[in-house]
Backbone as XML, in Angstrom:
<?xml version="1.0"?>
<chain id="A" units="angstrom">
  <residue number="1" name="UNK">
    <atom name="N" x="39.244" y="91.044" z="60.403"/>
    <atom name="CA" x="38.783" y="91.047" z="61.780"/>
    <atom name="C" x="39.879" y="90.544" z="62.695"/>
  </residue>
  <residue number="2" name="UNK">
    <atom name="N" x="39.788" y="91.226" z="64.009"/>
    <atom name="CA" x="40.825" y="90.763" z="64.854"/>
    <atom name="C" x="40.386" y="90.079" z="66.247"/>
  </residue>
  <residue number="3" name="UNK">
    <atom name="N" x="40.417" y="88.859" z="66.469"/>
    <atom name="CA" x="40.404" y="87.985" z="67.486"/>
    <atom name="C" x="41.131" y="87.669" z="68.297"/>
  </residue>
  <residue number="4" name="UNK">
    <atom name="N" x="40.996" y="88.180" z="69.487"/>
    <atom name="CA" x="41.683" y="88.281" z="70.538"/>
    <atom name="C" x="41.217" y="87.407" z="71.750"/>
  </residue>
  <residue number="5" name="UNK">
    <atom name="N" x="41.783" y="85.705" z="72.051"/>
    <atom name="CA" x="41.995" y="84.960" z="72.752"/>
    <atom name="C" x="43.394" y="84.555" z="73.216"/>
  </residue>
  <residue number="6" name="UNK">
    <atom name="N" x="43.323" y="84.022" z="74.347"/>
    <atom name="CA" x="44.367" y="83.419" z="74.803"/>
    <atom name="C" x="43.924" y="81.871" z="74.655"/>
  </residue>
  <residue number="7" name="UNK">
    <atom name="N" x="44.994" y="81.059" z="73.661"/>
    <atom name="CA" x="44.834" y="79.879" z="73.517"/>
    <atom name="C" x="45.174" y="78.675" z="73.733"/>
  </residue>
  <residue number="8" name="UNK">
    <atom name="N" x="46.388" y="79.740" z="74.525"/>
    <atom name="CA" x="46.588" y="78.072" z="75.961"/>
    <atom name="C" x="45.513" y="77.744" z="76.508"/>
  </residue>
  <residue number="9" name="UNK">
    <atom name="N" x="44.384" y="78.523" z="76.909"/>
    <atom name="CA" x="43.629" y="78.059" z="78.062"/>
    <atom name="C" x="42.298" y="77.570" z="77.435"/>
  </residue>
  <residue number="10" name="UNK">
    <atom name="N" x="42.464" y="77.973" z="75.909"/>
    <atom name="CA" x="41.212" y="77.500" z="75.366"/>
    <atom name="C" x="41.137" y="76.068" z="74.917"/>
  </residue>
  <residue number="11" name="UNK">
    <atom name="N" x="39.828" y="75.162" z="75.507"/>
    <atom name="CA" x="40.128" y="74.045" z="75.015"/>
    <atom name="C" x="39.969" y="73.313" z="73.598"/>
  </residue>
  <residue number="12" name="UNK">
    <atom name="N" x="40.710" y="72.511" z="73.474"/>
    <atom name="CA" x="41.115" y="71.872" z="71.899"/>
    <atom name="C" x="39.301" y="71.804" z="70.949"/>
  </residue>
  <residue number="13" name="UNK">
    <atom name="N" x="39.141" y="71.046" z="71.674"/>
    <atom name="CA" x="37.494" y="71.216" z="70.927"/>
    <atom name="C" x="36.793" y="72.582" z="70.711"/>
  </residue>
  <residue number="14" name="UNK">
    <atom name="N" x="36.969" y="73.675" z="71.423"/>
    <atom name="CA" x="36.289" y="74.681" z="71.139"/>
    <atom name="C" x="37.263" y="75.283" z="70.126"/>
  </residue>
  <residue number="15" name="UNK">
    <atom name="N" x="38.301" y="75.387" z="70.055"/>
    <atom name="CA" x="38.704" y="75.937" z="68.689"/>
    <atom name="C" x="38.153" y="75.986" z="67.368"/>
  </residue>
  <residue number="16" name="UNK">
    <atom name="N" x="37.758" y="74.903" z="66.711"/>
    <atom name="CA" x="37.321" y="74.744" z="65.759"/>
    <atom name="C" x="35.848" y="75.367" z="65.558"/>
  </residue>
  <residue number="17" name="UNK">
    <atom name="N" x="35.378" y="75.027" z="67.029"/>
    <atom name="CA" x="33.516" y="75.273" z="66.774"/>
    <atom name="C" x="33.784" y="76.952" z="66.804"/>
  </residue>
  <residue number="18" name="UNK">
    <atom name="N" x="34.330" y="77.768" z="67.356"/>
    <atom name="CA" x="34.953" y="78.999" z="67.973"/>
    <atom name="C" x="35.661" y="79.787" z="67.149"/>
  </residue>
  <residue number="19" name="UNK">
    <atom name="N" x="36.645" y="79.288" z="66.114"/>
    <atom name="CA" x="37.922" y="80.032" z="65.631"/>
    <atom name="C" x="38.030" y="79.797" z="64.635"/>
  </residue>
  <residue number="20" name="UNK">
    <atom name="N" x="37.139" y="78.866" z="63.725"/>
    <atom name="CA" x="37.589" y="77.895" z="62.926"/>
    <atom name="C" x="37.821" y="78.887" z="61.442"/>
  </residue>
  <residue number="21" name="UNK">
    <atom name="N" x="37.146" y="79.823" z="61.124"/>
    <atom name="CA" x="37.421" y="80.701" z="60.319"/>
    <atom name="C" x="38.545" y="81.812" z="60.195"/>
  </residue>
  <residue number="22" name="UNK">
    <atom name="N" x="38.720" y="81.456" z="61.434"/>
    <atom name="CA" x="40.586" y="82.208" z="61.899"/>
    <atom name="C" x="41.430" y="81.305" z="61.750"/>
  </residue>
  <residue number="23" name="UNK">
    <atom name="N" x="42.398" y="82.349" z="61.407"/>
    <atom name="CA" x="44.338" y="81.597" z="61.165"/>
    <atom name="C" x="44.859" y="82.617" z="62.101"/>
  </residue>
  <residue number="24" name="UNK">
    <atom name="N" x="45.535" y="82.038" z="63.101"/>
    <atom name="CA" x="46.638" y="83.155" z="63.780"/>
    <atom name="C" x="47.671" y="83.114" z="62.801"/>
  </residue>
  <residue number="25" name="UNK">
    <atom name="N" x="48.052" y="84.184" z="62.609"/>
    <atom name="CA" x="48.669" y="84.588" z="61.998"/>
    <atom name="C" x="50.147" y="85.674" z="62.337"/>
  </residue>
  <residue number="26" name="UNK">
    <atom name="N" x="49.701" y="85.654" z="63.830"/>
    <atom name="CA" x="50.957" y="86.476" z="64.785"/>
    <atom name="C" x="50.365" y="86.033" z="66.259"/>
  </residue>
  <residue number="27" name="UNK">
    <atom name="N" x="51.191" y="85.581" z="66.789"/>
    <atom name="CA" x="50.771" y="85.333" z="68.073"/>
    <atom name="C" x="51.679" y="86.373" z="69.100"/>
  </residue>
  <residue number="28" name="UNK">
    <atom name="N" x="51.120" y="86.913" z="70.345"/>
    <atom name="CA" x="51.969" y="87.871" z="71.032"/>
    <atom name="C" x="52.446" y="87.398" z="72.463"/>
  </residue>
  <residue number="29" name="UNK">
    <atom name="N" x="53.198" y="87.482" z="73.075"/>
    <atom name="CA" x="53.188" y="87.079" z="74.357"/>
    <atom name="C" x="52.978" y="88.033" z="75.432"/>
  </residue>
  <residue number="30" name="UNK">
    <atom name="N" x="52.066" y="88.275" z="76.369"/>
    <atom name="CA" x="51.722" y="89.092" z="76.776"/>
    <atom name="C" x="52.188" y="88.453" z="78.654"/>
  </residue>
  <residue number="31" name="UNK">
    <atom name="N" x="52.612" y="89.516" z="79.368"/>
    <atom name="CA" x="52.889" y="89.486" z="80.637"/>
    <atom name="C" x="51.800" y="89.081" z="81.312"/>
  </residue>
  <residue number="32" name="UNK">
    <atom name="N" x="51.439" y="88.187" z="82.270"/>
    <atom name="CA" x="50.604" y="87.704" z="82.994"/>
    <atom name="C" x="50.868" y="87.944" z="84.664"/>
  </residue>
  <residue number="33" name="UNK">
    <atom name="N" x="50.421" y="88.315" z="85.338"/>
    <atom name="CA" x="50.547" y="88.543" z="86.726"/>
    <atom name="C" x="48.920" y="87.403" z="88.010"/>
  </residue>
  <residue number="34" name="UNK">
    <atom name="N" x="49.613" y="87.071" z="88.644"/>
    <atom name="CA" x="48.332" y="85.983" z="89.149"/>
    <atom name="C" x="47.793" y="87.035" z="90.242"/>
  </residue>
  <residue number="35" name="UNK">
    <atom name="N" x="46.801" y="86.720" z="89.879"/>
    <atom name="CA" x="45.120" y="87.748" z="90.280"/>
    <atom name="C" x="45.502" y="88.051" z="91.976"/>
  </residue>
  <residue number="36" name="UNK">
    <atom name="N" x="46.090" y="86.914" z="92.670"/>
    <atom name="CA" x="46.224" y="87.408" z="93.799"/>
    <atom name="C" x="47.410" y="88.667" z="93.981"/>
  </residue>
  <residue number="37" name="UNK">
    <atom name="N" x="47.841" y="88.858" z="93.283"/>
    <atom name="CA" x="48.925" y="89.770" z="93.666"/>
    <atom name="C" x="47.825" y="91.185" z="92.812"/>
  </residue>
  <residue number="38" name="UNK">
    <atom name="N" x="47.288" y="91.249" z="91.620"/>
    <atom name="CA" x="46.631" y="91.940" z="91.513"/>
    <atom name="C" x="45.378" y="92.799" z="92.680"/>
  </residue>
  <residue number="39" name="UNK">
    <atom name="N" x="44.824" y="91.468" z="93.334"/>
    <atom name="CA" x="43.699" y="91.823" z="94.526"/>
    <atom name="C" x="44.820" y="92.796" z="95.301"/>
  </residue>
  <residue number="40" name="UNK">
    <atom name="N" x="45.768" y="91.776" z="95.592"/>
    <atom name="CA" x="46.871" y="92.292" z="97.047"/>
    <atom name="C" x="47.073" y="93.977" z="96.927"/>
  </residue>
  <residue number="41" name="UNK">
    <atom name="N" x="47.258" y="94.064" z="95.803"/>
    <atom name="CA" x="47.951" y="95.730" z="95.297"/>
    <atom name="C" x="46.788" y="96.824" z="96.011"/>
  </residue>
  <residue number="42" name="UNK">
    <atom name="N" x="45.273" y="96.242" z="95.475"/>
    <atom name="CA" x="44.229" y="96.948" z="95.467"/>
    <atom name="C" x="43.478" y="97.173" z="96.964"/>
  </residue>
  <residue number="43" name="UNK">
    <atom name="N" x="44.168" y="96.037" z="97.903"/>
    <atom name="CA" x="43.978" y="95.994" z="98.914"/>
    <atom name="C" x="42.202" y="95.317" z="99.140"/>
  </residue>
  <residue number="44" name="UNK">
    <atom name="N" x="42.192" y="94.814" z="98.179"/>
    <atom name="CA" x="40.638" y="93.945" z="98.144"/>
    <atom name="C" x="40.665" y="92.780" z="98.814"/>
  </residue>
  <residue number="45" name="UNK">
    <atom name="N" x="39.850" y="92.134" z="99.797"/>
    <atom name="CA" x="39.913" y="91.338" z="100.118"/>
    <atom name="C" x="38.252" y="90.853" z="99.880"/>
  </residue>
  <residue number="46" name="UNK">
    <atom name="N" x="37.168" y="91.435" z="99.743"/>
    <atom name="CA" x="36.108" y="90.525" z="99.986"/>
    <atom name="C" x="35.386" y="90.973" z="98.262"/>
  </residue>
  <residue number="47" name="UNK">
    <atom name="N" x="34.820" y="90.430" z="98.161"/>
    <atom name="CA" x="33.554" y="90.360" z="96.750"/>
    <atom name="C" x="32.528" y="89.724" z="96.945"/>
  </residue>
  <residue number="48" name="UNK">
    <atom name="N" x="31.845" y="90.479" z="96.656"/>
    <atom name="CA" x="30.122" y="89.906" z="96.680"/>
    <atom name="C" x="29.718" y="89.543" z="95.415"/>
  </residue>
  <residue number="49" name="UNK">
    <atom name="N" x="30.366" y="89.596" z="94.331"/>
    <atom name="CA" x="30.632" y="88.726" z="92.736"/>
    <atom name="C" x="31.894" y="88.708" z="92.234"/>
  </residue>
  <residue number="50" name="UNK">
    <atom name="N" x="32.040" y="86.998" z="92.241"/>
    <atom name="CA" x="33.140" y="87.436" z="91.229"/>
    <atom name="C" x="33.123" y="86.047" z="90.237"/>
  </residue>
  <residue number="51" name="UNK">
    <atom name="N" x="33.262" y="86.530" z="88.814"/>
    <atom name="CA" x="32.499" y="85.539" z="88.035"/>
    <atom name="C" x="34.280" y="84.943" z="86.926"/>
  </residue>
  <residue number="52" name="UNK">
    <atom name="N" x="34.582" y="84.054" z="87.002"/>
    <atom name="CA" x="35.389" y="83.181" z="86.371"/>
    <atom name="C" x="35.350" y="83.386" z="84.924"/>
  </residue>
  <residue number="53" name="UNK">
    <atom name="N" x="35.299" y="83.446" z="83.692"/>
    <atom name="CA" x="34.810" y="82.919" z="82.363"/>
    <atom name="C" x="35.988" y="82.637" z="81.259"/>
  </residue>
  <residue number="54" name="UNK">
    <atom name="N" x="35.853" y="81.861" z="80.238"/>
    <atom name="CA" x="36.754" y="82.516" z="79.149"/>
    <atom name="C" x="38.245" y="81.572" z="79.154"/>
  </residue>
  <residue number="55" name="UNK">
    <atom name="N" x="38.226" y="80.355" z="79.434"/>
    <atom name="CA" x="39.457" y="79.415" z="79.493"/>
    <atom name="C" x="40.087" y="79.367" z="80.989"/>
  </residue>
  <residue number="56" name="UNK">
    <atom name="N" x="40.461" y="80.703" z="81.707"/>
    <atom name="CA" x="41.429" y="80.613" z="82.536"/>
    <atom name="C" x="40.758" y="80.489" z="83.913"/>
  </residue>
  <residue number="57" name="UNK">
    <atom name="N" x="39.546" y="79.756" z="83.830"/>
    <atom name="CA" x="38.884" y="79.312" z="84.906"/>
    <atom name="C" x="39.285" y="78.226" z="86.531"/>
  </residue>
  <residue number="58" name="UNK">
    <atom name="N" x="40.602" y="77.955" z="85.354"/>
    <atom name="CA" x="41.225" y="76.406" z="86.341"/>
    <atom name="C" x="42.455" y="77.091" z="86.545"/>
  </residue>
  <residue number="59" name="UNK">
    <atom name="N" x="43.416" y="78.128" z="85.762"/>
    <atom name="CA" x="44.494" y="78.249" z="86.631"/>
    <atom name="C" x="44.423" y="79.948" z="87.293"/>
  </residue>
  <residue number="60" name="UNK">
    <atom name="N" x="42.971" y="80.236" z="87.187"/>
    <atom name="CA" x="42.828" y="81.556" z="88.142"/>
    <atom name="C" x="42.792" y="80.868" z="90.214"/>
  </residue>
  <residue number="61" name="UNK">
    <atom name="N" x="41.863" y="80.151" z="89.830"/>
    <atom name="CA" x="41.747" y="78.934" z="91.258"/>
    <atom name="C" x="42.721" y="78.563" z="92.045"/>
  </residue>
  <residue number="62" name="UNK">
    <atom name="N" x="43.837" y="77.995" z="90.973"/>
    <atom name="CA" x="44.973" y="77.337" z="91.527"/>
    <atom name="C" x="45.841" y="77.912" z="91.738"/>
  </residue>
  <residue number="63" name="UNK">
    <atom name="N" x="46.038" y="79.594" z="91.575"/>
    <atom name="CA" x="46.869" y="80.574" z="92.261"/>
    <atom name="C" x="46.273" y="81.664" z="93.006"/>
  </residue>
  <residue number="64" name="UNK">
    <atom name="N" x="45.287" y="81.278" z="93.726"/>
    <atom name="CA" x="44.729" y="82.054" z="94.624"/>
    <atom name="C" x="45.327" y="81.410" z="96.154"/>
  </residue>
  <residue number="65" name="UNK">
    <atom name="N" x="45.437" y="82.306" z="97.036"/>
    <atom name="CA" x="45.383" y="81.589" z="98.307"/>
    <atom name="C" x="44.076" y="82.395" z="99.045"/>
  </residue>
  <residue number="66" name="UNK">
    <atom name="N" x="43.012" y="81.356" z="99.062"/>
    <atom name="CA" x="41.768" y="81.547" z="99.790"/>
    <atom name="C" x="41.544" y="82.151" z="100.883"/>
  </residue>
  <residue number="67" name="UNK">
    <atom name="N" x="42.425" y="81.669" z="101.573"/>
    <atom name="CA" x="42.289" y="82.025" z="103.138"/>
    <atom name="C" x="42.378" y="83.444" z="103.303"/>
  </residue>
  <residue number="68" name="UNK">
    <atom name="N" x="42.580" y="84.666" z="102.120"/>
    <atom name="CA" x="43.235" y="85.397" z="102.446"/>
    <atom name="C" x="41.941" y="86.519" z="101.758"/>
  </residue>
  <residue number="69" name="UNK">
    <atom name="N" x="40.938" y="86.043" z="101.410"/>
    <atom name="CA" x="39.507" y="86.665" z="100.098"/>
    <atom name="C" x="38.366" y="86.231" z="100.656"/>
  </residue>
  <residue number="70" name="UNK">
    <atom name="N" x="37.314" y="86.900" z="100.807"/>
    <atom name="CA" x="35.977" y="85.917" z="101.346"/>
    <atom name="C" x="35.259" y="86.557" z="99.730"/>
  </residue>
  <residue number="71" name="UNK">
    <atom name="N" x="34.394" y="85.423" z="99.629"/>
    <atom name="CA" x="33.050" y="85.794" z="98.560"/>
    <atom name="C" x="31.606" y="85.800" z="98.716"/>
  </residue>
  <residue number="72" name="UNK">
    <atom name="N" x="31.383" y="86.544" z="98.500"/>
    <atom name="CA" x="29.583" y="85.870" z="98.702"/>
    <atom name="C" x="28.640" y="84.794" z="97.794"/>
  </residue>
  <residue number="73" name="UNK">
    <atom name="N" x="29.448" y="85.174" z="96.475"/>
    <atom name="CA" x="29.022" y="84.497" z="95.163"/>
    <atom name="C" x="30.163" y="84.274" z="94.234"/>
  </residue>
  <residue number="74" name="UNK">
    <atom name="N" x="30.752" y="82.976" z="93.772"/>
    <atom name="CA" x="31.394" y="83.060" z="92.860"/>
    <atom name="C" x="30.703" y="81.736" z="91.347"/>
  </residue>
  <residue number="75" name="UNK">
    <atom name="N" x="30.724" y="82.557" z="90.433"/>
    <atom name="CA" x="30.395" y="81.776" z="88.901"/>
    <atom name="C" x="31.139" y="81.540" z="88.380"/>
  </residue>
  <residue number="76" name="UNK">
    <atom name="N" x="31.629" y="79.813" z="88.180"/>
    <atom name="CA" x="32.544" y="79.390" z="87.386"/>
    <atom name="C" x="32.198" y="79.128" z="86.087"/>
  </residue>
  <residue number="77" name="UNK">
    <atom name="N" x="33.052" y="79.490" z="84.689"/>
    <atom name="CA" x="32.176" y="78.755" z="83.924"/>
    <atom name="C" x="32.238" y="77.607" z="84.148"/>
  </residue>
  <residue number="78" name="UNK">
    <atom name="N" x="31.616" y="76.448" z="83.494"/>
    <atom name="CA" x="31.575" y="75.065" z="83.594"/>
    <atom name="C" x="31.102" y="74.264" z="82.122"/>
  </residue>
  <residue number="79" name="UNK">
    <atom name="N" x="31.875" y="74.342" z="81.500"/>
    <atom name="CA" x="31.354" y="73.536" z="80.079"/>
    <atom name="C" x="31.528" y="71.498" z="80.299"/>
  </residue>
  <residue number="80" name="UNK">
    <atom name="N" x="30.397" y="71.351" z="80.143"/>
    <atom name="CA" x="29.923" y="70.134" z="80.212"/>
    <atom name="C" x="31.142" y="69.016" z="79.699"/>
  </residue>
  <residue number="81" name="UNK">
    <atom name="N" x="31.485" y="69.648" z="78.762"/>
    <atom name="CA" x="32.532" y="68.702" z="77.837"/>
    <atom name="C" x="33.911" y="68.777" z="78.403"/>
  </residue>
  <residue number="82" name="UNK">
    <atom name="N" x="34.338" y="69.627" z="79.518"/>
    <atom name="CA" x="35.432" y="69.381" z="80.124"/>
    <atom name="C" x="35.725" y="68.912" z="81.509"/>
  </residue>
  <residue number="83" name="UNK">
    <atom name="N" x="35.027" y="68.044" z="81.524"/>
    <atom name="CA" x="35.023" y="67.230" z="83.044"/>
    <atom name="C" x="36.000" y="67.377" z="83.807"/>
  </residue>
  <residue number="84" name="UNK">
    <atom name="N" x="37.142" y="67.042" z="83.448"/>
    <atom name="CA" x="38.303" y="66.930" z="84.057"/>
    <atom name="C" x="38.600" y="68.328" z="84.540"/>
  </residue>
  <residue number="85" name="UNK">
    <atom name="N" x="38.645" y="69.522" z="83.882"/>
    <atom name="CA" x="38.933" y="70.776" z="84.238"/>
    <atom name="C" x="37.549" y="71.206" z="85.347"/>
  </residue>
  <residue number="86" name="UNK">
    <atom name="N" x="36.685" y="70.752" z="85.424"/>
    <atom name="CA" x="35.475" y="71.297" z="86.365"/>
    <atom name="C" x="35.798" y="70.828" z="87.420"/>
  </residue>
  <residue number="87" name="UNK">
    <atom name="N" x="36.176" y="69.318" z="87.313"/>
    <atom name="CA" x="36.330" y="68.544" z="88.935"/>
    <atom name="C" x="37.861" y="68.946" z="89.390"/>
  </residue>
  <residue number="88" name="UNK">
    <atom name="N" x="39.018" y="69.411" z="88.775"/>
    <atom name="CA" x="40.059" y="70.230" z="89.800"/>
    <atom name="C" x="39.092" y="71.636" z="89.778"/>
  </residue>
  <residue number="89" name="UNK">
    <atom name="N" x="38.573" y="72.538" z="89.517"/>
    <atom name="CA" x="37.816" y="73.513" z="89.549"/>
    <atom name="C" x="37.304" y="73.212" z="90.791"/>
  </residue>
  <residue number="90" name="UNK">
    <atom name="N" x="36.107" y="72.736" z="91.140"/>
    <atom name="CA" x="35.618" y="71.914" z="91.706"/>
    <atom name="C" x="36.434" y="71.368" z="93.568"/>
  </residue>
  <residue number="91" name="UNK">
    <atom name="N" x="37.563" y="70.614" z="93.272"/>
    <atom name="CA" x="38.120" y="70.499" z="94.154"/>
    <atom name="C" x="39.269" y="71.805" z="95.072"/>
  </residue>
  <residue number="92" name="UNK">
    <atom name="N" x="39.075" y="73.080" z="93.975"/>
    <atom name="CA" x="39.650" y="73.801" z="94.235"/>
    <atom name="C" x="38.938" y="75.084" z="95.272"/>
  </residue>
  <residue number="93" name="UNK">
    <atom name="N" x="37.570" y="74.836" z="95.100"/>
    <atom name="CA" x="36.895" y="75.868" z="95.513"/>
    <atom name="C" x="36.197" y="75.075" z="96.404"/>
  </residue>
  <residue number="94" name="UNK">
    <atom name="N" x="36.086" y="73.619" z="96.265"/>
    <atom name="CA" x="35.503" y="73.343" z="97.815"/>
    <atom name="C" x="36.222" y="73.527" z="99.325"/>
  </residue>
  <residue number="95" name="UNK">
    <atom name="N" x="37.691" y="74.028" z="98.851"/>
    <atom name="CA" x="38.209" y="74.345" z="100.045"/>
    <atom name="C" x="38.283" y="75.545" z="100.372"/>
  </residue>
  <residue number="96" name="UNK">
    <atom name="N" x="37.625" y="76.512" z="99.500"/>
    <atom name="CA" x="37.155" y="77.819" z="99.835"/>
    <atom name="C" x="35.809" y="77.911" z="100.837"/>
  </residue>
  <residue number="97" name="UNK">
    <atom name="N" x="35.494" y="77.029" z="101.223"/>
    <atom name="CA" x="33.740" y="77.213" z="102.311"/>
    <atom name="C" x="32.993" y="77.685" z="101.643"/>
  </residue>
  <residue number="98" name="UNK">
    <atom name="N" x="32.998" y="77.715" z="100.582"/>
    <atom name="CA" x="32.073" y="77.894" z="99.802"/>
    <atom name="C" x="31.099" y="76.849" z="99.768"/>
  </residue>
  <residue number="99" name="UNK">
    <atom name="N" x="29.383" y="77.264" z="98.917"/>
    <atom name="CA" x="28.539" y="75.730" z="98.772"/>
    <atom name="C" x="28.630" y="76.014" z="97.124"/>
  </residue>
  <residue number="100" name="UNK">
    <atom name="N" x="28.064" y="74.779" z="96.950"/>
    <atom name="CA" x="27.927" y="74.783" z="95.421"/>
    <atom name="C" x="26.112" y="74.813" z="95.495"/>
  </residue>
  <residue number="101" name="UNK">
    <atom name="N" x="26.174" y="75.924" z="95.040"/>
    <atom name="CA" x="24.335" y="76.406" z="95.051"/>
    <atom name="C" x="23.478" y="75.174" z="93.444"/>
  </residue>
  <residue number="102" name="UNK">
    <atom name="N" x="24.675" y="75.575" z="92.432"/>
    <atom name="CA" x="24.020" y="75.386" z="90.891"/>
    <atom name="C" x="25.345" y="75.042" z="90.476"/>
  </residue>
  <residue number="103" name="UNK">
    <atom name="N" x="24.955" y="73.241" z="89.901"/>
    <atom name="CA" x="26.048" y="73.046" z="89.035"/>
    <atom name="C" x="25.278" y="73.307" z="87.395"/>
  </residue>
  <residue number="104" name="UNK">
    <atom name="N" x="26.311" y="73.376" z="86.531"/>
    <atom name="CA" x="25.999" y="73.343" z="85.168"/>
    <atom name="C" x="24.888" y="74.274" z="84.941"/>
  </residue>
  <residue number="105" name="UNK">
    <atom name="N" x="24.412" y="75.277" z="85.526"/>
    <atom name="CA" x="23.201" y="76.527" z="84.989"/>
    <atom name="C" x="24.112" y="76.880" z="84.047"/>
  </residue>
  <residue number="106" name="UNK">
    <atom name="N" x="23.319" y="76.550" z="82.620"/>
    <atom name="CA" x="23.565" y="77.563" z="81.684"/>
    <atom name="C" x="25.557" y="77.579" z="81.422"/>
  </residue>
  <residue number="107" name="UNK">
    <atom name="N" x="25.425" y="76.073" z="81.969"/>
    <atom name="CA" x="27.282" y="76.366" z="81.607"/>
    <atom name="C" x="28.434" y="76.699" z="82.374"/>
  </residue>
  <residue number="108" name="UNK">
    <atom name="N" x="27.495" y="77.148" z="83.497"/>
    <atom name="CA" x="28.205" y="77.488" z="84.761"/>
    <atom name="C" x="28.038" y="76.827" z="86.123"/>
  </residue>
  <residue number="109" name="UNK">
    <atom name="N" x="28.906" y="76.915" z="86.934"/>
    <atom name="CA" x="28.813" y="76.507" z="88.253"/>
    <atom name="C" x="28.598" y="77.943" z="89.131"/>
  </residue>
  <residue number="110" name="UNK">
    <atom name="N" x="27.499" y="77.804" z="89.981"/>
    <atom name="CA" x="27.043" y="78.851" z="90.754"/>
    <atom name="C" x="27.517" y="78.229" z="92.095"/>
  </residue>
  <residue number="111" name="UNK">
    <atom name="N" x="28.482" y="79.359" z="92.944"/>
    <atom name="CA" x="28.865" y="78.919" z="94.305"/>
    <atom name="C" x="28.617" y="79.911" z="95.374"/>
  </residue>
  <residue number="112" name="UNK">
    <atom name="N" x="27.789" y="80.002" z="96.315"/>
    <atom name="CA" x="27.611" y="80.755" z="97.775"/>
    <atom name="C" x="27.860" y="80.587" z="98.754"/>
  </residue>
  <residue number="113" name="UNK">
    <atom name="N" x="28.469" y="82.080" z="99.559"/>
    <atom name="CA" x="28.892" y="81.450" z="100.692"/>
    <atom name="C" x="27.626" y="80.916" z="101.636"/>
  </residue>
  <residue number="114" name="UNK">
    <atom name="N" x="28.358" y="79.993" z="102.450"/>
    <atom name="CA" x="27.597" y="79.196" z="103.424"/>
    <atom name="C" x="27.004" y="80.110" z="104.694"/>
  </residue>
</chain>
């Protein structure tokens, strides 16, 4: 079987509960481009969902420039056990005008615009 994560962004504790029956055994390095230059290309500026998941929840945030995207709804994940990564999360999107509708539903942070 082939498992396909990125494991910089995955945190140390979920590995084991997550992977633990896997050995990487080749790791690849794959080109990364930050989402805002992706939006920019597409000429997108607004979303009425756009949902976070999957490790790269904290450095999708921190290379966005806000001012430049409106949302109507955005879902972060939010796993309980990583505090520290929720509250820069957290401090990152409260300067988006966004509200925080739902913390921790189901794992996630639910945010609407105001």
């Amino acid at each position: 079987d082939a498992v396909l994560f990125i494991s910089k962004f995955m945190a140390q504790q979920f590995k084991p509960a997550w992977h633990s029956k896997f050995t990487i055994s080749k790791e690849q390095a794959i080109m990364c481009v930050p989402m805002v230059e992706i939006l920019s290309q597409y000429g997108m500026s607004h979303f009425n969902l756009w949902s976070l998941v999957e490790g790269a929840e904290c450095e999708i945030p921190k290379s966005m420039d806000f001012s430049r995207f409106a949302f109507d709804v955005m879902i972060i994940e939010a796993h309980r056990s990583s505090i520290e990564k929720n509250k820069l999360v957290w401090d990152l999107v409260n300067k988006t005008g966004l509200f925080n509708f739902h913390s921790h539903y189901k794992e996630n942070d639910v945010w609407v615009a105001k």
